[in-house]
mmCIF file of C-alpha atoms and ligand atoms in Angstrom:
data_model
loop_
_atom_site.group_PDB
_atom_site.id
_atom_site.type_symbol
_atom_site.label_atom_id
_atom_site.label_comp_id
_atom_site.label_asym_id
_atom_site.label_seq_id
_atom_site.Cartn_x
_atom_site.Cartn_y
_atom_site.Cartn_z
ATOM 1 C CA MET A 1 51.763 144.984 -46.750
ATOM 2 C CA PRO A 2 49.610 142.462 -44.140
ATOM 3 C CA GLU A 3 50.994 141.610 -40.316
ATOM 4 C CA ASP A 4 50.635 138.110 -41.219
ATOM 5 C CA ILE A 5 52.821 137.760 -44.900
ATOM 6 C CA MET A 6 55.517 139.752 -43.100
ATOM 7 C CA ASN A 7 57.606 138.012 -40.004
ATOM 8 C CA LYS A 8 59.699 139.889 -38.091
ATOM 9 C CA LEU A 9 63.130 139.684 -39.920
ATOM 10 C CA GLU A 10 61.521 141.391 -43.481
ATOM 11 C CA ILE A 11 59.956 143.570 -41.064
ATOM 12 C CA GLU A 12 63.462 144.841 -39.667
ATOM 13 C CA LYS A 13 65.018 144.453 -43.038
ATOM 14 C CA LEU A 14 62.185 147.151 -44.677
ATOM 15 C CA ILE A 15 63.152 148.941 -41.407
ATOM 16 C CA LYS A 16 66.255 149.829 -42.371
ATOM 17 C CA ASN A 17 66.454 151.282 -45.385
ATOM 18 C CA GLU A 18 63.425 153.249 -44.111
ATOM 19 C CA ILE A 19 63.180 156.722 -45.820
ATOM 20 C CA SER A 20 62.098 158.160 -43.150
ATOM 21 C CA LYS A 21 61.298 158.411 -39.249
ATOM 22 C CA PRO A 22 58.470 158.952 -37.232
ATOM 23 C CA LEU A 23 57.106 162.237 -36.147
ATOM 24 C CA VAL A 24 57.207 161.074 -32.929
ATOM 25 C CA THR A 25 58.140 158.041 -30.733
ATOM 26 C CA HIS A 26 56.287 158.911 -27.213
ATOM 27 C CA MET A 27 53.474 157.380 -28.451
ATOM 28 C CA TYR A 28 51.536 156.326 -31.525
ATOM 29 C CA THR A 29 49.929 158.341 -34.252
ATOM 30 C CA ALA A 30 48.299 157.790 -37.187
ATOM 31 C CA ASP A 31 46.374 159.269 -40.668
ATOM 32 C CA PRO A 32 48.073 162.331 -40.970
ATOM 33 C CA SER A 33 46.309 165.287 -42.218
ATOM 34 C CA ALA A 34 49.251 168.086 -42.505
ATOM 35 C CA HIS A 35 48.286 171.756 -43.620
ATOM 36 C CA VAL A 36 50.847 174.719 -43.718
ATOM 37 C CA PHE A 37 48.374 177.258 -40.469
ATOM 38 C CA ASN A 38 50.562 180.608 -40.269
ATOM 39 C CA ASP A 39 53.387 179.490 -41.545
ATOM 40 C CA LYS A 40 53.680 176.699 -39.288
ATOM 41 C CA ILE A 41 52.953 172.500 -40.284
ATOM 42 C CA TYR A 42 50.281 171.770 -38.502
ATOM 43 C CA ILE A 43 49.503 167.404 -38.232
ATOM 44 C CA TYR A 44 46.101 165.947 -37.593
ATOM 45 C CA PRO A 45 46.435 162.838 -36.401
ATOM 46 C CA SER A 46 45.089 159.565 -34.589
ATOM 47 C CA HIS A 47 46.101 158.843 -31.958
ATOM 48 C CA ASP A 48 46.427 154.950 -32.095
ATOM 49 C CA ILE A 49 46.421 152.304 -28.983
ATOM 50 C CA ASP A 50 45.836 149.042 -27.543
ATOM 51 C CA ALA A 51 42.723 149.400 -26.706
ATOM 52 C CA GLY A 52 43.478 144.979 -26.308
ATOM 53 C CA ILE A 53 40.262 144.473 -28.935
ATOM 54 C CA VAL A 54 41.801 141.459 -32.006
ATOM 55 C CA PHE A 55 43.093 142.311 -35.573
ATOM 56 C CA ASN A 56 39.208 141.965 -37.733
ATOM 57 C CA ASP A 57 38.235 143.259 -41.207
ATOM 58 C CA ASN A 58 35.185 145.241 -39.202
ATOM 59 C CA GLY A 59 39.093 147.591 -37.984
ATOM 60 C CA ASP A 60 37.573 147.052 -34.192
ATOM 61 C CA HIS A 61 41.004 146.821 -32.972
ATOM 62 C CA PHE A 62 41.095 150.735 -33.901
ATOM 63 C CA GLY A 63 39.978 151.839 -30.985
ATOM 64 C CA MET A 64 41.517 155.442 -30.299
ATOM 65 C CA GLU A 65 39.169 157.438 -27.880
ATOM 66 C CA ASP A 66 41.267 161.414 -28.388
ATOM 67 C CA TYR A 67 43.738 163.240 -30.779
ATOM 68 C CA HIS A 68 46.455 165.289 -30.384
ATOM 69 C CA VAL A 69 47.821 167.998 -32.884
ATOM 70 C CA LEU A 70 51.268 167.509 -34.018
ATOM 71 C CA SER A 71 52.882 171.056 -34.571
ATOM 72 C CA MET A 72 56.550 172.061 -36.586
ATOM 73 C CA ASP A 73 57.881 175.156 -36.810
ATOM 74 C CA ASP A 74 59.840 174.071 -40.272
ATOM 75 C CA ILE A 75 60.017 171.216 -41.579
ATOM 76 C CA ASP A 76 62.979 169.698 -40.612
ATOM 77 C CA SER A 77 62.214 171.438 -36.615
ATOM 78 C CA GLU A 78 60.852 168.535 -33.895
ATOM 79 C CA ALA A 79 57.473 167.949 -34.480
ATOM 80 C CA VAL A 80 55.875 169.043 -30.901
ATOM 81 C CA ASP A 81 52.847 166.883 -29.181
ATOM 82 C CA ASN A 82 50.820 169.551 -27.940
ATOM 83 C CA GLY A 83 48.809 167.120 -25.682
ATOM 84 C CA VAL A 84 44.814 166.319 -25.599
ATOM 85 C CA ALA A 85 42.406 168.559 -27.958
ATOM 86 C CA LEU A 86 39.456 166.620 -28.253
ATOM 87 C CA HIS A 87 38.524 163.202 -26.573
ATOM 88 C CA VAL A 88 35.194 160.561 -26.852
ATOM 89 C CA ASP A 89 34.048 161.084 -24.074
ATOM 90 C CA ASP A 90 33.505 164.624 -24.283
ATOM 91 C CA VAL A 91 31.315 164.681 -27.465
ATOM 92 C CA PRO A 92 27.293 163.358 -26.724
ATOM 93 C CA TRP A 93 26.883 162.084 -30.296
ATOM 94 C CA ALA A 94 30.331 159.816 -29.895
ATOM 95 C CA ASP A 95 30.724 156.768 -28.131
ATOM 96 C CA LYS A 96 34.153 155.487 -29.706
ATOM 97 C CA GLN A 97 36.804 154.879 -32.637
ATOM 98 C CA MET A 98 38.235 157.879 -32.994
ATOM 99 C CA TRP A 99 39.326 157.042 -36.897
ATOM 100 C CA ALA A 100 41.501 159.491 -39.106
ATOM 101 C CA PRO A 101 40.201 163.842 -38.659
ATOM 102 C CA ASP A 102 41.413 166.680 -40.712
ATOM 103 C CA ALA A 103 40.805 170.437 -40.255
ATOM 104 C CA ALA A 104 40.677 173.815 -41.559
ATOM 105 C CA TYR A 105 41.141 177.426 -41.010
ATOM 106 C CA LYS A 106 38.266 180.174 -41.220
ATOM 107 C CA ASP A 107 38.152 183.352 -40.814
ATOM 108 C CA GLY A 108 39.432 182.778 -37.269
ATOM 109 C CA LYS A 109 38.815 179.354 -36.243
ATOM 110 C CA TYR A 110 40.268 176.365 -36.435
ATOM 111 C CA TYR A 111 37.904 173.367 -37.037
ATOM 112 C CA PHE A 112 38.382 170.223 -36.331
ATOM 113 C CA VAL A 113 36.845 167.464 -38.109
ATOM 114 C CA PHE A 114 36.634 164.239 -37.106
ATOM 115 C CA PRO A 115 34.291 160.553 -37.559
ATOM 116 C CA ALA A 116 33.644 157.981 -34.870
ATOM 117 C CA LYS A 117 30.923 155.391 -33.324
ATOM 118 C CA ASN A 118 27.252 156.674 -32.241
ATOM 119 C CA LYS A 119 26.000 155.086 -30.423
ATOM 120 C CA ALA A 120 24.238 152.696 -32.685
ATOM 121 C CA GLY A 121 27.259 151.837 -33.944
ATOM 122 C CA ILE A 122 26.931 154.351 -37.624
ATOM 123 C CA PHE A 123 30.196 156.621 -38.267
ATOM 124 C CA GLN A 124 29.592 159.632 -38.511
ATOM 125 C CA LEU A 125 30.754 163.145 -39.333
ATOM 126 C CA GLY A 126 31.942 165.635 -36.190
ATOM 127 C CA ILE A 127 32.898 169.380 -36.183
ATOM 128 C CA ALA A 128 34.821 170.896 -32.781
ATOM 129 C CA ILE A 129 36.004 174.639 -33.078
ATOM 130 C CA SER A 130 38.701 175.851 -31.331
ATOM 131 C CA ASP A 131 40.594 179.433 -31.900
ATOM 132 C CA SER A 132 43.889 177.482 -31.588
ATOM 133 C CA PRO A 133 45.355 175.625 -34.709
ATOM 134 C CA THR A 134 46.711 172.639 -31.726
ATOM 135 C CA GLY A 135 42.363 173.014 -29.816
ATOM 136 C CA PRO A 136 40.981 172.276 -27.175
ATOM 137 C CA PHE A 137 38.588 172.139 -29.710
ATOM 138 C CA ILE A 138 35.050 171.946 -28.460
ATOM 139 C CA PRO A 139 32.638 169.607 -30.716
ATOM 140 C CA GLU A 140 28.952 171.201 -31.906
ATOM 141 C CA ALA A 141 26.048 168.384 -29.779
ATOM 142 C CA LYS A 142 25.149 167.404 -33.428
ATOM 143 C CA PRO A 143 27.303 165.139 -36.504
ATOM 144 C CA ILE A 144 26.920 166.915 -40.042
ATOM 145 C CA ARG A 145 23.588 166.823 -40.670
ATOM 146 C CA GLY A 146 23.976 163.490 -43.481
ATOM 147 C CA SER A 147 26.783 162.727 -42.928
ATOM 148 C CA TYR A 148 28.337 158.552 -42.590
ATOM 149 C CA SER A 149 31.258 156.838 -43.288
ATOM 150 C CA ILE A 150 34.293 158.156 -42.679
ATOM 151 C CA ASP A 151 38.104 159.444 -42.949
ATOM 152 C CA PRO A 152 37.034 163.228 -43.873
ATOM 153 C CA ALA A 153 39.137 165.954 -45.703
ATOM 154 C CA PHE A 154 38.485 169.605 -45.839
ATOM 155 C CA PHE A 155 39.773 171.072 -49.551
ATOM 156 C CA GLU A 156 39.569 174.977 -49.428
ATOM 157 C CA ASP A 157 39.643 176.023 -53.454
ATOM 158 C CA GLU A 158 41.610 178.748 -54.986
ATOM 159 C CA ASP A 159 37.788 180.673 -55.250
ATOM 160 C CA GLY A 160 37.670 180.577 -50.716
ATOM 161 C CA ARG A 161 35.087 177.797 -51.083
ATOM 162 C CA TYR A 162 35.407 174.715 -48.812
ATOM 163 C CA TYR A 163 34.494 170.585 -49.881
ATOM 164 C CA MET A 164 34.244 167.033 -48.176
ATOM 165 C CA TYR A 165 35.079 164.360 -49.162
ATOM 166 C CA PHE A 166 34.991 161.225 -47.139
ATOM 167 C CA GLY A 167 34.040 157.793 -47.429
ATOM 168 C CA GLY A 168 35.987 154.160 -46.733
ATOM 169 C CA ILE A 169 34.334 150.947 -47.410
ATOM 170 C CA TRP A 170 34.402 147.720 -44.893
ATOM 171 C CA GLY A 171 35.045 148.474 -41.126
ATOM 172 C CA GLY A 172 34.093 151.752 -42.799
ATOM 173 C CA GLN A 173 30.458 151.347 -43.742
ATOM 174 C CA LEU A 174 30.580 153.116 -47.118
ATOM 175 C CA GLN A 175 29.704 149.703 -48.718
ATOM 176 C CA LYS A 176 25.464 150.163 -46.876
ATOM 177 C CA TYR A 177 24.742 153.032 -48.861
ATOM 178 C CA ARG A 178 23.713 154.045 -51.856
ATOM 179 C CA ASN A 179 23.229 157.682 -52.628
ATOM 180 C CA ASN A 180 23.324 158.430 -49.407
ATOM 181 C CA ILE A 181 20.866 156.308 -47.698
ATOM 182 C CA TYR A 182 21.808 153.275 -45.704
ATOM 183 C CA ARG A 183 20.641 150.030 -45.921
ATOM 184 C CA GLU A 184 22.052 146.907 -43.624
ATOM 185 C CA THR A 185 21.464 144.465 -46.656
ATOM 186 C CA TYR A 186 23.090 147.283 -49.249
ATOM 187 C CA GLN A 187 26.581 145.251 -49.515
ATOM 188 C CA LEU A 188 29.829 146.028 -51.532
ATOM 189 C CA PRO A 189 29.036 145.458 -55.426
ATOM 190 C CA LYS A 190 30.056 142.486 -57.049
ATOM 191 C CA PRO A 191 34.306 141.648 -58.955
ATOM 192 C CA ASN A 192 32.789 142.708 -62.084
ATOM 193 C CA GLU A 193 30.572 146.168 -60.885
ATOM 194 C CA PRO A 194 31.662 149.439 -60.775
ATOM 195 C CA ALA A 195 33.406 149.833 -57.327
ATOM 196 C CA LEU A 196 32.046 152.286 -54.637
ATOM 197 C CA GLY A 197 33.012 156.410 -55.486
ATOM 198 C CA PRO A 198 34.597 157.862 -52.445
ATOM 199 C CA ILE A 199 32.023 160.811 -51.262
ATOM 200 C CA VAL A 200 32.060 164.623 -51.681
ATOM 201 C CA ALA A 201 30.173 167.888 -50.456
ATOM 202 C CA LYS A 202 30.084 171.559 -50.552
ATOM 203 C CA MET A 203 30.106 173.208 -47.068
ATOM 204 C CA THR A 204 28.256 176.088 -46.016
ATOM 205 C CA ASP A 205 30.094 178.736 -45.137
ATOM 206 C CA ASP A 206 30.366 178.248 -41.347
ATOM 207 C CA LEU A 207 31.895 175.346 -42.395
ATOM 208 C CA LEU A 208 29.381 173.203 -40.069
ATOM 209 C CA GLU A 209 26.905 171.743 -42.361
ATOM 210 C CA PHE A 210 27.037 170.432 -45.843
ATOM 211 C CA SER A 211 25.469 172.858 -47.835
ATOM 212 C CA GLU A 212 24.460 170.570 -50.717
ATOM 213 C CA GLU A 213 23.234 166.636 -51.074
ATOM 214 C CA PRO A 214 26.391 165.046 -51.170
ATOM 215 C CA HIS A 215 28.428 163.244 -54.169
ATOM 216 C CA GLU A 216 29.875 160.548 -55.294
ATOM 217 C CA ILE A 217 33.408 160.918 -57.199
ATOM 218 C CA PHE A 218 33.959 158.470 -60.085
ATOM 219 C CA ILE A 219 37.799 157.476 -60.705
ATOM 220 C CA LEU A 220 38.294 156.748 -64.539
ATOM 221 C CA ASP A 221 40.204 154.110 -65.980
ATOM 222 C CA GLU A 222 42.402 154.849 -69.286
ATOM 223 C CA LYS A 223 39.264 153.756 -71.487
ATOM 224 C CA GLY A 224 37.246 156.385 -70.124
ATOM 225 C CA ASN A 225 35.047 154.083 -68.234
ATOM 226 C CA ARG A 226 34.671 153.468 -63.601
ATOM 227 C CA LEU A 227 37.209 151.126 -61.813
ATOM 228 C CA LEU A 228 35.717 148.375 -61.299
ATOM 229 C CA GLU A 229 35.461 146.724 -57.272
ATOM 230 C CA GLY A 230 37.412 143.511 -58.406
ATOM 231 C CA ASP A 231 40.467 146.527 -59.584
ATOM 232 C CA ASN A 232 41.208 146.513 -56.005
ATOM 233 C CA GLU A 233 44.855 147.636 -56.530
ATOM 234 C CA ARG A 234 43.486 150.096 -58.064
ATOM 235 C CA ARG A 235 40.004 152.038 -56.885
ATOM 236 C CA PHE A 236 38.918 153.476 -53.837
ATOM 237 C CA PHE A 237 38.962 152.269 -50.143
ATOM 238 C CA GLU A 238 39.376 155.178 -47.749
ATOM 239 C CA GLY A 239 41.872 158.182 -47.079
ATOM 240 C CA ALA A 240 40.666 160.581 -49.956
ATOM 241 C CA TRP A 241 42.602 163.826 -49.811
ATOM 242 C CA MET A 242 42.219 166.707 -52.859
ATOM 243 C CA HIS A 243 44.855 169.309 -53.274
ATOM 244 C CA LYS A 244 45.666 171.400 -56.145
ATOM 245 C CA TYR A 245 48.672 171.463 -58.407
ATOM 246 C CA ASP A 246 48.935 173.455 -61.472
ATOM 247 C CA GLY A 247 45.300 174.465 -61.691
ATOM 248 C CA LYS A 248 44.569 170.391 -61.983
ATOM 249 C CA TYR A 249 42.674 168.686 -58.830
ATOM 250 C CA TYR A 250 44.772 165.444 -56.945
ATOM 251 C CA PHE A 251 42.081 163.051 -56.118
ATOM 252 C CA SER A 252 44.406 160.915 -53.708
ATOM 253 C CA TYR A 253 43.112 157.953 -51.023
ATOM 254 C CA SER A 254 44.414 154.109 -49.996
ATOM 255 C CA THR A 255 43.576 151.189 -52.376
ATOM 256 C CA GLY A 256 43.125 149.291 -48.704
ATOM 257 C CA ASP A 257 43.687 145.879 -49.299
ATOM 258 C CA SER A 258 46.118 146.112 -51.738
ATOM 259 C CA HIS A 259 47.695 148.761 -49.642
ATOM 260 C CA TYR A 260 48.856 150.823 -52.271
ATOM 261 C CA VAL A 261 47.901 155.224 -52.040
ATOM 262 C CA CYS A 262 46.670 155.979 -55.719
ATOM 263 C CA TYR A 263 45.645 159.462 -57.579
ATOM 264 C CA GLY A 264 43.706 160.601 -60.215
ATOM 265 C CA ILE A 265 43.119 163.997 -61.811
ATOM 266 C CA GLY A 266 40.143 166.126 -62.803
ATOM 267 C CA ASP A 267 39.218 169.559 -63.659
ATOM 268 C CA ASN A 268 37.170 170.114 -61.186
ATOM 269 C CA PRO A 269 36.054 169.692 -57.401
ATOM 270 C CA TYR A 270 33.276 166.717 -58.202
ATOM 271 C CA GLY A 271 35.718 165.373 -60.396
ATOM 272 C CA PRO A 272 35.151 162.519 -62.242
ATOM 273 C CA PHE A 273 39.324 161.988 -62.194
ATOM 274 C CA HIS A 274 40.945 160.184 -64.486
ATOM 275 C CA TYR A 275 43.814 157.428 -62.714
ATOM 276 C CA LYS A 276 47.552 158.003 -62.883
ATOM 277 C CA GLY A 277 49.252 155.887 -60.877
ATOM 278 C CA ARG A 278 50.959 155.288 -57.540
ATOM 279 C CA ILE A 279 51.694 158.012 -54.894
ATOM 280 C CA LEU A 280 53.334 155.222 -52.648
ATOM 281 C CA ASN A 281 53.967 151.504 -52.390
ATOM 282 C CA PRO A 282 53.259 149.575 -49.629
ATOM 283 C CA VAL A 283 53.998 149.812 -45.643
ATOM 284 C CA ILE A 284 54.370 147.894 -43.022
ATOM 285 C CA GLY A 285 51.155 147.260 -41.628
ATOM 286 C CA TRP A 286 48.131 146.931 -42.524
ATOM 287 C CA THR A 287 46.310 150.773 -43.312
ATOM 288 C CA THR A 288 47.793 153.477 -45.046
ATOM 289 C CA HIS A 289 46.566 157.112 -45.294
ATOM 290 C CA HIS A 290 48.141 159.979 -46.308
ATOM 291 C CA SER A 291 48.055 164.234 -46.927
ATOM 292 C CA ILE A 292 49.865 166.751 -49.377
ATOM 293 C CA CYS A 293 50.955 169.245 -48.446
ATOM 294 C CA GLN A 294 53.022 172.378 -50.003
ATOM 295 C CA TYR A 295 55.239 174.715 -47.426
ATOM 296 C CA LYS A 296 57.651 177.071 -49.293
ATOM 297 C CA GLY A 297 57.717 175.615 -52.173
ATOM 298 C CA LYS A 298 57.497 172.567 -52.046
ATOM 299 C CA TRP A 299 55.276 169.560 -51.977
ATOM 300 C CA TYR A 300 55.518 167.373 -49.482
ATOM 301 C CA LEU A 301 53.616 163.926 -48.916
ATOM 302 C CA PHE A 302 52.627 163.115 -44.899
ATOM 303 C CA TYR A 303 51.695 159.314 -44.657
ATOM 304 C CA HIS A 304 52.270 156.175 -41.542
ATOM 305 C CA ASP A 305 53.439 153.228 -41.288
ATOM 306 C CA SER A 306 54.665 149.677 -38.330
ATOM 307 C CA SER A 307 58.098 150.484 -38.491
ATOM 308 C CA LEU A 308 58.073 151.181 -34.622
ATOM 309 C CA SER A 309 55.897 149.303 -33.777
ATOM 310 C CA LYS A 310 57.707 146.465 -35.449
ATOM 311 C CA GLY A 311 54.528 145.677 -37.332
ATOM 312 C CA VAL A 312 51.570 146.249 -35.263
ATOM 313 C CA THR A 313 48.697 147.220 -37.136
ATOM 314 C CA HIS A 314 46.607 149.462 -35.508
ATOM 315 C CA LEU A 315 49.794 150.751 -34.200
ATOM 316 C CA ARG A 316 51.093 152.927 -36.673
ATOM 317 C CA SER A 317 53.895 156.322 -36.942
ATOM 318 C CA VAL A 318 53.374 159.788 -38.701
ATOM 319 C CA LYS A 319 56.341 160.114 -41.364
ATOM 320 C CA PHE A 320 56.595 162.687 -44.557
ATOM 321 C CA VAL A 321 58.861 162.881 -47.167
ATOM 322 C CA GLU A 322 58.698 165.682 -49.716
ATOM 323 C CA LEU A 323 56.350 164.376 -52.813
ATOM 324 C CA THR A 324 58.174 165.415 -56.470
ATOM 325 C CA TYR A 325 55.877 165.958 -59.950
ATOM 326 C CA ASP A 326 57.748 164.878 -63.247
ATOM 327 C CA ASP A 327 56.598 167.754 -66.456
ATOM 328 C CA GLU A 328 53.991 166.244 -67.605
ATOM 329 C CA GLY A 329 52.247 167.007 -63.439
ATOM 330 C CA LEU A 330 52.999 162.812 -62.910
ATOM 331 C CA ILE A 331 53.627 162.512 -59.529
ATOM 332 C CA HIS A 332 56.570 160.509 -59.471
ATOM 333 C CA THR A 333 56.154 157.101 -56.694
ATOM 334 C CA ILE A 334 57.625 156.672 -53.286
ATOM 335 C CA ASP A 335 58.963 153.097 -52.422
ATOM 336 C CA PRO A 336 58.739 154.113 -48.182
ATOM 337 C CA TYR A 337 62.118 151.482 -47.741
ATOM 338 C CA CYS A 338 63.868 153.087 -50.889
ATOM 339 C CA SER A 339 65.043 156.833 -51.048
ATOM 340 C CA GLU A 340 65.192 156.297 -55.178
ATOM 341 C CA LYS A 341 62.742 157.320 -56.403
ATOM 342 C CA LYS A 342 60.587 156.122 -59.267
HETATM 343 O O1 FUB B 1 42.506 154.457 -38.528
HETATM 344 C C1 FUB B 1 42.214 153.858 -38.600
HETATM 345 C C2 FUB B 1 41.391 153.820 -40.155
HETATM 346 O O2 FUB B 1 42.580 153.463 -40.601
HETATM 347 C C3 FUB B 1 41.453 155.362 -40.928
HETATM 348 O O3 FUB B 1 40.388 155.958 -40.464
HETATM 349 C C4 FUB B 1 41.681 154.519 -42.121
HETATM 350 O O4 FUB B 1 41.860 154.925 -43.180
HETATM 351 C C5 FUB B 1 43.075 154.003 -42.016
HETATM 352 O O5 FUB B 1 44.055 154.167 -42.018
#
């Protein structure tokens, strides 16, 4: 729901019916990646600021400079801001735009992963490590070799293997790559051509590198064909997330310019994933971004909207709501401004 088609009155009306409140209100937060570590909930969000850059389709107005980790002792506890966990000035290779991050735990260490533009203006993904889930995180000197684009998300499978999902089109630069190679001349496919898929790679045991060439993921329609670029209410745009439910792999993502969070189901971490529907209807603001996590036997959707800033696209707030499945394992669509589930 772009800013320009929503007036202030419409925004106020939606806010009155919002199904959840911002987790914190003393700063703007977005792109929440939620995890349970040591029975507590940790949320790894972007830290939105007003960098004074006007809205454009390249996302230059998302000029974030640092990260804070939020934590909650229980699902109904207040969220605590644990201060600056990583700043762009401390990352030798990064120049600007600290976008949607994630984190994973392995062998006593916490691995924070984040995208940022390097000095040449190209997005890459970096890792930073800490003994604590809240940081501060010490960044590696270089980005992950062979990494590109935005929105990295870790996934630990039940066999203990870790994967990383990433990618985003438009400002996320994924359209500039084919088979992991960058070319300035590469563009988005035509509307009647298959859309670009998100990317996945298995990680090395130390979680610092890809252990294989990254693969493109295919999301298929009901006939088994790849979703087309012109199918912008269903095709992948950015914000990849993976979770497992009842033995199946659920790949979820944002459709960007049509503002949905959607998902597909597959039999393994590489897909293909069969498109199943919408998880979240459009929120106030242009972007939508989510994560899904299980806590004490229930599932939760973490997401953001621009309610606190009354619709300012780049000033968002992290929220959460319970997520439920039907008997077939399909996710009930959530309307963020009406508590009734469909
Ligand atoms: O926060 C900057 C960008 O906006 C993220 O990387 C995207 O997923 C979108 O939420």
